[in-house]
Tab-separated table of C-alpha atoms in Angstrom:
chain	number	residue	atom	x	y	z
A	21	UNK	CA	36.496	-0.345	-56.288
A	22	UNK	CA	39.576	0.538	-57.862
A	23	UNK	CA	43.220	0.907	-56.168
A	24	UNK	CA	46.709	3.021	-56.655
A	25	UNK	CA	50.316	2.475	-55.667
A	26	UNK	CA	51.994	5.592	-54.290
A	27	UNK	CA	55.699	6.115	-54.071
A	28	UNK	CA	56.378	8.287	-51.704
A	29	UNK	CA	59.442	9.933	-50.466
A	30	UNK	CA	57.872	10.752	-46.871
A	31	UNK	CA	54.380	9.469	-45.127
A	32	UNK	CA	52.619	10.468	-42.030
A	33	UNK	CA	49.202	9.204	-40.825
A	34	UNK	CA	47.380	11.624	-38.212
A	35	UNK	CA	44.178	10.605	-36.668
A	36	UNK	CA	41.305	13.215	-36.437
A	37	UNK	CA	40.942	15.058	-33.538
A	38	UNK	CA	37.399	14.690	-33.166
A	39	UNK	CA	36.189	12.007	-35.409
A	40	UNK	CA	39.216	9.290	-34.419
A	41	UNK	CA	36.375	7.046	-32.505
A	42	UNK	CA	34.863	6.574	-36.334
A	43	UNK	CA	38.448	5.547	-38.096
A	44	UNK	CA	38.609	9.203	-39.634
A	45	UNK	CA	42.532	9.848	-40.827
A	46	UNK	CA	44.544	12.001	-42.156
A	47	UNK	CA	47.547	9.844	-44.352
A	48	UNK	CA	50.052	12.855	-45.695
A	49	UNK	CA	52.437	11.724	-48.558
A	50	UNK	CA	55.068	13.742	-50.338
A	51	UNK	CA	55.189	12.261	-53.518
A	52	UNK	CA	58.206	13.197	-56.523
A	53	UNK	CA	56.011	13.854	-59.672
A	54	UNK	CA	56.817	11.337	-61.917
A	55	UNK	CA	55.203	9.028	-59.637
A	56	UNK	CA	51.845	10.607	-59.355
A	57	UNK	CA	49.331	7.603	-60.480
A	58	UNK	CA	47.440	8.034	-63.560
A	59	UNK	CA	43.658	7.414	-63.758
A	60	UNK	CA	42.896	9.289	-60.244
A	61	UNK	CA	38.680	9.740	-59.961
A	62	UNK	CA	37.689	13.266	-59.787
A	63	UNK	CA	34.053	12.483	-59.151
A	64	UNK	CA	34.024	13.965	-55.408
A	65	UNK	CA	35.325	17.333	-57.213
A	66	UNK	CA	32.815	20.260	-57.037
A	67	UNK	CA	35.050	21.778	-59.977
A	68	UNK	CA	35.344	21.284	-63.887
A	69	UNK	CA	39.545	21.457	-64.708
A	70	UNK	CA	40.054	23.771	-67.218
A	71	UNK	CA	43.337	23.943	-67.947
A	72	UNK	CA	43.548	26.561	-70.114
A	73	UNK	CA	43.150	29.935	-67.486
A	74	UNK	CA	46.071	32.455	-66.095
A	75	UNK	CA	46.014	30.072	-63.226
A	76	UNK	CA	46.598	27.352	-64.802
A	77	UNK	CA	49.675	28.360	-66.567
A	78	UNK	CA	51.001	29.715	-63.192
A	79	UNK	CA	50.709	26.452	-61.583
A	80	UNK	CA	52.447	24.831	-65.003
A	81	UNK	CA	54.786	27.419	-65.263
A	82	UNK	CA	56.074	26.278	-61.485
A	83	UNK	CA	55.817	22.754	-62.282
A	84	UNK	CA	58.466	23.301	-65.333
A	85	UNK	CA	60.693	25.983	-62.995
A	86	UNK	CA	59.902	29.391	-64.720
A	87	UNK	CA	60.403	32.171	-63.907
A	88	UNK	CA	60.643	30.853	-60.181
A	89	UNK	CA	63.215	29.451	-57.533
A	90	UNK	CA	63.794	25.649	-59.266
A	91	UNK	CA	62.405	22.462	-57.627
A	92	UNK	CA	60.106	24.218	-55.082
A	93	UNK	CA	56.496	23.280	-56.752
A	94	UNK	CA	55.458	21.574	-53.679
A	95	UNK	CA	55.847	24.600	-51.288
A	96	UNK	CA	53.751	26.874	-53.524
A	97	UNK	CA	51.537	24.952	-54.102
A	98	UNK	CA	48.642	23.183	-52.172
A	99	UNK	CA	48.690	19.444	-53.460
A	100	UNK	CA	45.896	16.855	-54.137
A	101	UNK	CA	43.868	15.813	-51.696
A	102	UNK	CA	41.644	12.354	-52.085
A	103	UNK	CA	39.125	11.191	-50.253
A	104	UNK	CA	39.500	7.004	-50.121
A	105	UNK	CA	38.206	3.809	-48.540
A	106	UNK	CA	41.312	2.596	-47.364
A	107	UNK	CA	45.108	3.727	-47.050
A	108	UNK	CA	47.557	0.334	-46.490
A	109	UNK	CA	51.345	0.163	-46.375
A	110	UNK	CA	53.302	-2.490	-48.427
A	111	UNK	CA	54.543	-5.348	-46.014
A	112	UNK	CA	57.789	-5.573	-48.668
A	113	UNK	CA	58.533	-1.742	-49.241
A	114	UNK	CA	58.602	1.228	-47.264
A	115	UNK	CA	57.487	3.614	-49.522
A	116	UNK	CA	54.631	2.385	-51.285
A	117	UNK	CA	51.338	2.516	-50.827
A	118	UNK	CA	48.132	0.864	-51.723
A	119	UNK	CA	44.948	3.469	-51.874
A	120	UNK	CA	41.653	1.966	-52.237
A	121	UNK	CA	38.631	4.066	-53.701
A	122	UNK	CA	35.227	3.486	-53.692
A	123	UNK	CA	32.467	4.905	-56.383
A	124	UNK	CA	32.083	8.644	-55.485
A	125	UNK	CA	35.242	9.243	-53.879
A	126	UNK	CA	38.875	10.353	-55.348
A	127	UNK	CA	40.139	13.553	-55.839
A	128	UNK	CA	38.183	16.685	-53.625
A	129	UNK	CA	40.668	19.106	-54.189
A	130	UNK	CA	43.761	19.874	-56.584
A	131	UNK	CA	41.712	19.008	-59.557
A	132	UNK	CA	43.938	21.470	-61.989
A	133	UNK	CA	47.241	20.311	-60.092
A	134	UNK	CA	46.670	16.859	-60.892
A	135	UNK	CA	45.798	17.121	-64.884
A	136	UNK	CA	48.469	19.358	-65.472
A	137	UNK	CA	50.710	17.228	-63.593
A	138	UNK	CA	49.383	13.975	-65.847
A	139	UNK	CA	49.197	15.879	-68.881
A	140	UNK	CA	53.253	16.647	-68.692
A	141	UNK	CA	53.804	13.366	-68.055
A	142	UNK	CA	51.459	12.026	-70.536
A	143	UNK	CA	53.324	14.343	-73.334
A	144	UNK	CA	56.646	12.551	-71.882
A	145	UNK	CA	57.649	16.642	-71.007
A	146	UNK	CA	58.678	15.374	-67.395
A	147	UNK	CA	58.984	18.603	-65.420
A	148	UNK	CA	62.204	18.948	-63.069
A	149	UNK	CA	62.803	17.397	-60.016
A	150	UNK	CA	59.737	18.087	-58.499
A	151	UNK	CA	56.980	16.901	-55.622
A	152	UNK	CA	53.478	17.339	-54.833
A	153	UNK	CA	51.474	17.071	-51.194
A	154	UNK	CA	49.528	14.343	-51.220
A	155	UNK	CA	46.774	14.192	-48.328
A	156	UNK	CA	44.198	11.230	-48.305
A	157	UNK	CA	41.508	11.279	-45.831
A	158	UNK	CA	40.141	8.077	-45.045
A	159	UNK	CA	37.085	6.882	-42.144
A	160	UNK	CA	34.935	9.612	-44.298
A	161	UNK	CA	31.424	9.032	-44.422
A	162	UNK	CA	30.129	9.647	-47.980
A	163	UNK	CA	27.492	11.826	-47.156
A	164	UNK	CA	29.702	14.045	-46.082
A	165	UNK	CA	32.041	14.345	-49.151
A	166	UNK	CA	29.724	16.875	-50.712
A	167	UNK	CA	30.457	19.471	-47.817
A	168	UNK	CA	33.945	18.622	-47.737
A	169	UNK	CA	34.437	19.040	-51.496
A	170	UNK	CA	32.328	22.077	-51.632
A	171	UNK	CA	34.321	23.562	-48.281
A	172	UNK	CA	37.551	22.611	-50.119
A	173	UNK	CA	36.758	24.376	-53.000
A	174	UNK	CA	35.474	27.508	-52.109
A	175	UNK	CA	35.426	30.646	-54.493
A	176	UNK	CA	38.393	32.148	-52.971
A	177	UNK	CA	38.294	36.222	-52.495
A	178	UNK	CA	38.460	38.094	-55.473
A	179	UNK	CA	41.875	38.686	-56.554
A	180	UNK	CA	42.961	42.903	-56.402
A	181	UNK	CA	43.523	42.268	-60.358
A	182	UNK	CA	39.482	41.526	-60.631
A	183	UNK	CA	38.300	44.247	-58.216
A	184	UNK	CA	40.814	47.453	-59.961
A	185	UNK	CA	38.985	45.809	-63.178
A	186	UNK	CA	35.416	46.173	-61.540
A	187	UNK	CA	36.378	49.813	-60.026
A	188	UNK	CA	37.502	51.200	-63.731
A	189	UNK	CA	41.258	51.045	-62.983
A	190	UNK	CA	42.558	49.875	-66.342
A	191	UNK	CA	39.997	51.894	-68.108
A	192	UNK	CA	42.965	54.390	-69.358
A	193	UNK	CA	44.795	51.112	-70.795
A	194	UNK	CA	42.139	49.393	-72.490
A	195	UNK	CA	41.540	52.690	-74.127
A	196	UNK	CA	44.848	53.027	-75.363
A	197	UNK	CA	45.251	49.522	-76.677
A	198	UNK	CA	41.438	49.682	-77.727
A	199	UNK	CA	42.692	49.747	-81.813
A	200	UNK	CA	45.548	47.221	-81.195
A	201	UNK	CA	46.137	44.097	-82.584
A	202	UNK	CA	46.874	42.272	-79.410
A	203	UNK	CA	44.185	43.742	-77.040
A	204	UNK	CA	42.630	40.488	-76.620
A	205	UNK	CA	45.933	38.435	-75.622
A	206	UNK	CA	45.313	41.191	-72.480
A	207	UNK	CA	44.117	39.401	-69.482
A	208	UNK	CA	41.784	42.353	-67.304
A	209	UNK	CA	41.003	39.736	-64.025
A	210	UNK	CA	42.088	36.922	-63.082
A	211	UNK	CA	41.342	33.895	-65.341
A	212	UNK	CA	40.961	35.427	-67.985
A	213	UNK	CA	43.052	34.475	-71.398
A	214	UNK	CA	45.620	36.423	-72.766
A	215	UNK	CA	49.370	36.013	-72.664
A	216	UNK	CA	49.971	39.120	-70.910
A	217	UNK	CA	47.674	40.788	-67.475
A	218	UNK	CA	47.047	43.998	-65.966
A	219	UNK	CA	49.846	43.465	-63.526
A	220	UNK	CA	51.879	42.861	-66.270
A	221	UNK	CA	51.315	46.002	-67.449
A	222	UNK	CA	51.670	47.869	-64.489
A	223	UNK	CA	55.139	46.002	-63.800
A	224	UNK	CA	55.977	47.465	-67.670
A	225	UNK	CA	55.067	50.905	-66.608
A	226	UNK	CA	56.800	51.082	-63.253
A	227	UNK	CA	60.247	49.634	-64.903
A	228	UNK	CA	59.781	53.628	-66.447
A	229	UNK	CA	58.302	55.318	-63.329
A	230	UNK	CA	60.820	58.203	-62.625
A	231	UNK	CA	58.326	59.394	-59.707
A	232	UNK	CA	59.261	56.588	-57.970
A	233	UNK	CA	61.993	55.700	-58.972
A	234	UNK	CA	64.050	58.523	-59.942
A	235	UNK	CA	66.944	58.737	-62.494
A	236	UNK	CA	69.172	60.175	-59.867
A	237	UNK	CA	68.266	57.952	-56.855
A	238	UNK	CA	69.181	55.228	-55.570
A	239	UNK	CA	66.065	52.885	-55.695
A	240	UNK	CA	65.651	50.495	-58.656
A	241	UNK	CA	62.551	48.943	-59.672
A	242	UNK	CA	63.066	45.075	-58.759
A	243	UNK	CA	59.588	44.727	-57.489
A	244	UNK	CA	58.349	45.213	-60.639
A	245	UNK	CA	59.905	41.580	-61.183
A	246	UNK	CA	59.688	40.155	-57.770
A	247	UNK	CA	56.571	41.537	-56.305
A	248	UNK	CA	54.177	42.435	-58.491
A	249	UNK	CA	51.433	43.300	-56.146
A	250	UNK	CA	53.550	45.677	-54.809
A	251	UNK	CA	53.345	47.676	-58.006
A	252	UNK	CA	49.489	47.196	-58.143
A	253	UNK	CA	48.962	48.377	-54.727
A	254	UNK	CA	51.262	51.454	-55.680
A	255	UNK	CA	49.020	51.575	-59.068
A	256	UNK	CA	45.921	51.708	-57.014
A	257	UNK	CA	47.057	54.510	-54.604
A	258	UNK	CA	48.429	56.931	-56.949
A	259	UNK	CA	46.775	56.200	-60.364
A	260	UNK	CA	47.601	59.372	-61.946
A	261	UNK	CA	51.111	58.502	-61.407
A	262	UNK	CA	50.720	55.397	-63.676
A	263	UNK	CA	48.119	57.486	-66.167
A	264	UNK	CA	50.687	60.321	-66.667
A	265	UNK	CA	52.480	57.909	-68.386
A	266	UNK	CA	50.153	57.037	-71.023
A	267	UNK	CA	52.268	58.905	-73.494
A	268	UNK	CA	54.715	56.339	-73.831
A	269	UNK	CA	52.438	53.563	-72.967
A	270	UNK	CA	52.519	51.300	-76.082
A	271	UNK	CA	55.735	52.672	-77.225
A	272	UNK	CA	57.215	51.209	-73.668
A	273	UNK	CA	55.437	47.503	-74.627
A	274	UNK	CA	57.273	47.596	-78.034
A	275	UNK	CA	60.714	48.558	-76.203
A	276	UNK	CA	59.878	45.110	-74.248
A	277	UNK	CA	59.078	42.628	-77.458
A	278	UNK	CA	62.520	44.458	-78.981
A	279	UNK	CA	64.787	43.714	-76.550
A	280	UNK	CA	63.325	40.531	-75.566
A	281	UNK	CA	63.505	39.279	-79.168
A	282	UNK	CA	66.435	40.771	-80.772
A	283	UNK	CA	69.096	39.818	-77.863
A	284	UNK	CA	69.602	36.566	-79.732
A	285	UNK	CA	70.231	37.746	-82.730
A	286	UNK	CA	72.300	40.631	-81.304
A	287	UNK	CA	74.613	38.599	-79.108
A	288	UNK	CA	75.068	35.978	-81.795
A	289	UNK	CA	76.559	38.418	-84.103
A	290	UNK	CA	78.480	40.458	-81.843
A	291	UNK	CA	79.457	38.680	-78.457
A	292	UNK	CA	82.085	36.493	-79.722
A	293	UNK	CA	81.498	33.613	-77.170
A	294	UNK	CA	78.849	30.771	-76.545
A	295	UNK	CA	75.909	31.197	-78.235
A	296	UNK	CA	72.567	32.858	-77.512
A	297	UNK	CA	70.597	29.686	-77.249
A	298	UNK	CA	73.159	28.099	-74.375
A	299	UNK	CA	72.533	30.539	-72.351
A	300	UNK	CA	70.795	30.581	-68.917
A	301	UNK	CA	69.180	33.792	-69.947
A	302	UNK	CA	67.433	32.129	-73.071
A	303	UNK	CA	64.057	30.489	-73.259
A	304	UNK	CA	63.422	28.110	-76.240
A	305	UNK	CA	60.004	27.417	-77.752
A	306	UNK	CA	59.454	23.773	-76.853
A	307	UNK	CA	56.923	23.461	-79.957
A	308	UNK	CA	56.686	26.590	-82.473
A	309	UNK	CA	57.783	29.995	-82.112
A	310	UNK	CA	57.330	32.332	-79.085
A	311	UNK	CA	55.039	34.987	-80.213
A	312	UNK	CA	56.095	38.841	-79.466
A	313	UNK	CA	52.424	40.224	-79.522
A	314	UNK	CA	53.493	44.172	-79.259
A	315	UNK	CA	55.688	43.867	-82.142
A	316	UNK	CA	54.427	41.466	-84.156
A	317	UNK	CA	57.535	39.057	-84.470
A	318	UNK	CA	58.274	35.857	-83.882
A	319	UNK	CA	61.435	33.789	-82.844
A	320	UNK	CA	62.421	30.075	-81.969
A	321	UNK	CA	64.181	31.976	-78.469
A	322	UNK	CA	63.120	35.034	-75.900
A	323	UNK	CA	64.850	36.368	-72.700
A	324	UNK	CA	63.584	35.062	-70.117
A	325	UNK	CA	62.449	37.832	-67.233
A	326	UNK	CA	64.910	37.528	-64.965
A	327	UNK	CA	67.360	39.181	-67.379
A	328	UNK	CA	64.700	41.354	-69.707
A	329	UNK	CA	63.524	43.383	-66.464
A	330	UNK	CA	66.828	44.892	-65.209
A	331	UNK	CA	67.678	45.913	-68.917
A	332	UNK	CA	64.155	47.683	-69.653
A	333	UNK	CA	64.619	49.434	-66.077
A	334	UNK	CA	68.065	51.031	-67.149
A	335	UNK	CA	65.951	52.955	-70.236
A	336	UNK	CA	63.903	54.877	-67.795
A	337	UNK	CA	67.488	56.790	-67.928
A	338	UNK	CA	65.497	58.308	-71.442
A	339	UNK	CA	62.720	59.419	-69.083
A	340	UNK	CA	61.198	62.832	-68.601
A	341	UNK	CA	57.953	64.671	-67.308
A	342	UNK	CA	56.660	67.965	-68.509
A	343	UNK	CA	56.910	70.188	-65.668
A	344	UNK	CA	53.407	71.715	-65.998
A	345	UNK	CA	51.543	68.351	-67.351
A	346	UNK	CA	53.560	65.778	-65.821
A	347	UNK	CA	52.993	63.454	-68.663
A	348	UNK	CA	55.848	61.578	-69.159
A	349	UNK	CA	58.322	61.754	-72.896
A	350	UNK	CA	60.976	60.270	-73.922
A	351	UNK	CA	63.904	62.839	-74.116
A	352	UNK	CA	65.148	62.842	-77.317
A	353	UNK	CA	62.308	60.738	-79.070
A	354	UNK	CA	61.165	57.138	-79.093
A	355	UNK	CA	63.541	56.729	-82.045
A	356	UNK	CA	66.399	57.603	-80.201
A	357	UNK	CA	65.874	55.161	-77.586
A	358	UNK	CA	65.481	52.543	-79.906
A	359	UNK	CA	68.845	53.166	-81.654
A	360	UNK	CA	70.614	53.074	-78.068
A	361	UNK	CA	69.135	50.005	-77.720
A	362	UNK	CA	71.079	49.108	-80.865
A	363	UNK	CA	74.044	51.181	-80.118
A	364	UNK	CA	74.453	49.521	-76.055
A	365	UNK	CA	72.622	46.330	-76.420
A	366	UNK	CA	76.055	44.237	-76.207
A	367	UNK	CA	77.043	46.202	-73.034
A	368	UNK	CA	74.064	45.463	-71.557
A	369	UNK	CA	73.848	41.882	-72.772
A	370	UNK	CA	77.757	41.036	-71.677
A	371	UNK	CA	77.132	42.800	-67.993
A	372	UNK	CA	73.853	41.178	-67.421
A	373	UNK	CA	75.574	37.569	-68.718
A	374	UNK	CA	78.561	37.942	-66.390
A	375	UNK	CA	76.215	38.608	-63.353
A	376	UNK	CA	74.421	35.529	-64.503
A	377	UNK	CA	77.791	33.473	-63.579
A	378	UNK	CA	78.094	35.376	-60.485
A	379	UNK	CA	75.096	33.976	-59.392
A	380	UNK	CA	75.301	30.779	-60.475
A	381	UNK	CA	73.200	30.901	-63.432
A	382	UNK	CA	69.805	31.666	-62.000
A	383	UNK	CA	68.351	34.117	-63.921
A	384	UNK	CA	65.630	34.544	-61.158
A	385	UNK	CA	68.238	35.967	-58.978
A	386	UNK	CA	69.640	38.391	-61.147
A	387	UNK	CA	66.116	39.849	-61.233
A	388	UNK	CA	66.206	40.204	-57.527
A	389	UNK	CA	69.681	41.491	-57.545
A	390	UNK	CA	69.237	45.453	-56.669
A	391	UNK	CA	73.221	45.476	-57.411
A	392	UNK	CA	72.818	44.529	-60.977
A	393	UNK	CA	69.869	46.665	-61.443
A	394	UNK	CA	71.815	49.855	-60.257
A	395	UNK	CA	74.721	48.484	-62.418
A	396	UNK	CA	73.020	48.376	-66.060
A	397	UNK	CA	71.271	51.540	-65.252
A	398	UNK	CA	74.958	53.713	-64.561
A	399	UNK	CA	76.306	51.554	-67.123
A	400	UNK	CA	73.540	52.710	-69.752
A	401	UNK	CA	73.620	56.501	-68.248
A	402	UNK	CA	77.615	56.373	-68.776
A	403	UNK	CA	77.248	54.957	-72.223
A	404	UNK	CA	74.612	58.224	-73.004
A	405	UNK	CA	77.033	61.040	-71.343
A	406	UNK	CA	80.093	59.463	-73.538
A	407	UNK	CA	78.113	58.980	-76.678
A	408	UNK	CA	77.223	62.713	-76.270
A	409	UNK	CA	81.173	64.033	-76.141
A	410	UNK	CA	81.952	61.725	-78.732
C-alpha cells in the first residue's frame, strides 16, 4: 500500500447514486499544480503516455499559457482521475488529504496530464498559476477497474483533421510540399509529429482567402486564429476555394517564417523604444533556438500568434485571382510583397504593439480583436496607395 498528501484548494465528496450501499464515492479535489504528488501509480491505466504527440504539446502548451487565455488549464482540460482504497481528511488541516492505494489501482485516466504536469515540475519549469481536477473514486471493487479504465479511455471519434486525411483532402498540399525540406515537420492527422498540421495550413491559406474574405469588405479573417475548425469546415465545403490558391501556397508559408522571425531584428533597429525581447508579443526559446522550418532560419525569439496572424492577414491586400482560372497571384510579384514587408514592417509592428497596451498585454486578445485586424489591413492598403504617388 502506498499513500499521498493532497493540497487542495477546494474538496467535495459525493456518494454514488447507485452503488452508495457498497461505500462507492466520488472525492473531487481542485488541486494548484505545484502540488500535484509525485510517484502517482498508473497501473489501472489502459494507456501507454507518450508524451511526445500533437496532443501532448496542446495540453503542455495550456499548462505553460500559450497561445491561450492565462491560468485556465483546469477548465480545458479533464484532470486525473484515481481509483484508491481510501480518501481521509487531516484532523489538523483543512486542505490536505491522505489517499491510500492499493496494488492495481492509481491513476485510470489523465495519464498524459499527469507526466507532463510532473515532468515541468521535475525540470523546476513550474508552469503559471495553474490547477488540475482531481477526482478519486473510492468503494471500487477491483474487478471492476478494468471496465472503468477501459470505459475511461475510450478511442475518442476521429478528429475532422484524420478523416479530410483519409478522404484525400490534403492531397493537393502534400503534393506541393512533396520536394520540401520540411514536409515531414507536417502533421496530416491528429497525433502525428510535426511542428506544424493541416489546420495549420488551412488557417495560413485563409489569412489570404480574398473569396471570403474580400479586400474591399468588411470581414477579417480572425477565425483563422481563434477557431480553426471553422476554417477546416470551410476547407472541406469548398475545396477548390483553398486549391485555387496553390499558386502562392509555399510562397504564403515563407511570408509567415519572415515576418515571424525578422520582427525582432526589425523593431530593434528601428522602433526606438523597449526592446524586442520585453515585449508581450515575443516568445523566447527556453533551451536553443526556435526553428523557422519554411525558411530555414533560426532565432533565440519568434512572434507569438496572437500578433503574427493579424499582420499576415493585412498582405492578402497583395491578393488577386485570374478572372478565367481563379488561381490566385500576387499582384505585383512575390518579390514585391516581400519588400513591403520591409518597407511597412515598423508600421505594422508599432500599431500592432500599441493595441497590445490597449488590451492589457494579452496578445491572445489582439488576435481576437476584429478592430485591430481591420486596422493593419487599411493601414497596410494606405501605406500601398501612398507608396504608389510617391
Amino acid at each position: 500500500m502506498q499513500y499521498f498528501i493532497l493540497d487542495v484548494r477546494f474538496a467535495r465528496t459525493i456518494p454514488d447514486p447507485i452503488f452508495e450501499h457498497r461505500g462507492l464515492k466520488r472525492h473531487l479535489f481542485v488541486v494548484p499544480i505545484e502540488n500535484i504528488p509525485r510517484g502517482l501509480p498508473t497501473d489501472a491505466n489502459a494507456r501507454s503516455q507518450n508524451t511526445r504527440t500533437r496532443v501532448a504539446q496542446k495540453i503542455r502548451d495550456s499548462l505553460f499559457d500559450l497561445e491561450c487565455e492565462p491560468s485556465t488549464f483546469h477548465l480545458k482540460n479533464n484532470g486525473i482521475t484515481i481509483i484508491a482504497e481510501k480518501v481521509q481528511k487531516s484532523k489538523k488541516e483543512d486542505d490536505l488529504f491522505r489517499v491510500e492505494i492499493l496494488e492495481g489501482q492509481g491513476i485510470i485516466d489523465g495519464g498524459h496530464t499527469y507526466k507532463i504536469i510532473t515532468e515541468s515540475l521535475d525540470a523546476q519549469e513550474p508552469p503559471p498559476t495553474q490547477f488540475v481536477n482531481v477526482e478519486v473514486l473510492t468503494g471500487v471493487d477491483n474487478t471492476w477497474i478494468p471496465d472503468i479504465s477501459g470505459g475511461r479511455n475510450t478511442t475518442v471519434q476521429v478528429a475532422p483533421m484524420s478523416l479530410g486525411n483519409l478522404k484525400g483532402e490534403f492531397d493537393w498540399m502534400k503534393h506541393e510540399l512533396a520536394t520540401e525540406p520540411y514536409i515531414d515537420q507536417i502533421a496530416w492527422s491528429e497525433n502525428d509529429p510535426g511542428q506544424f498540421d493541416a489546420r495549420d495550413l488551412i488557417a495560413l491559406l485563409s489569412l489570404f482567402n480574398i473569396c471570403h474574405y474580400p479586400n474591399d469588405g468588411d470581414t477579417h479573417p480572425t477565425s483563422a486564429y481563434a477557431r480553426k475548425a471553422q476554417e477546416l469546415a470551410r476547407f472541406e465545403d469548398e475545396p477548390e476555394l483553398y486549391e485555387n490558391m496553390r499558386p502562392i501556397f509555399k510562397e504564403i508559408l515563407q511570408l509567415h517564417d519572415t515576418i515571424r522571425c525578422d520582427y525582432y531584428s526589425i523593431w530593434n533597429d528601428q522602433s526606438g523604444g523597449t526592446k524586442a525581447g520585453g515585449l508581450s508579443i515575443s516568445e523566447k526559446k527556453k533551451n536553443g533556438r526556435w526553428d523557422f522550418i519554411f525558411t530555414g532560419e533560426s532565432a533565440e525569439f519568434r512572434m507569438v500568434n496572437g500578433a503574427l496572424y493579424p499582420i499576415l492577414g493585412a498582405f492578402r491586400w497583395f491578393v488577386r485571382t485570374h478572372p478565367d482560372t481563379k488561381l490566385a497571384y500576387w499582384r505585383d510579384g512575390f518579390a514585391e510583397v516581400l519588400n513591403a514587408w520591409r518597407k511597412y514592417s515598423v508600421d505594422l509592428l508599432r500599431a500592432t504593439n500599441e493595441m497590445n497596451k490597449e488590451l492589457g498585454y494579452k496578445p491572445n486578445a489582439i488576435g481576437k480583436s476584429t478592430a485591430h485586424w481591420r486596422g493593419l489591413h487599411q493601414l497596410l492598403a494606405v501605406r500601398d496607395f501612398q507608396g504608389k504617388d510617391s
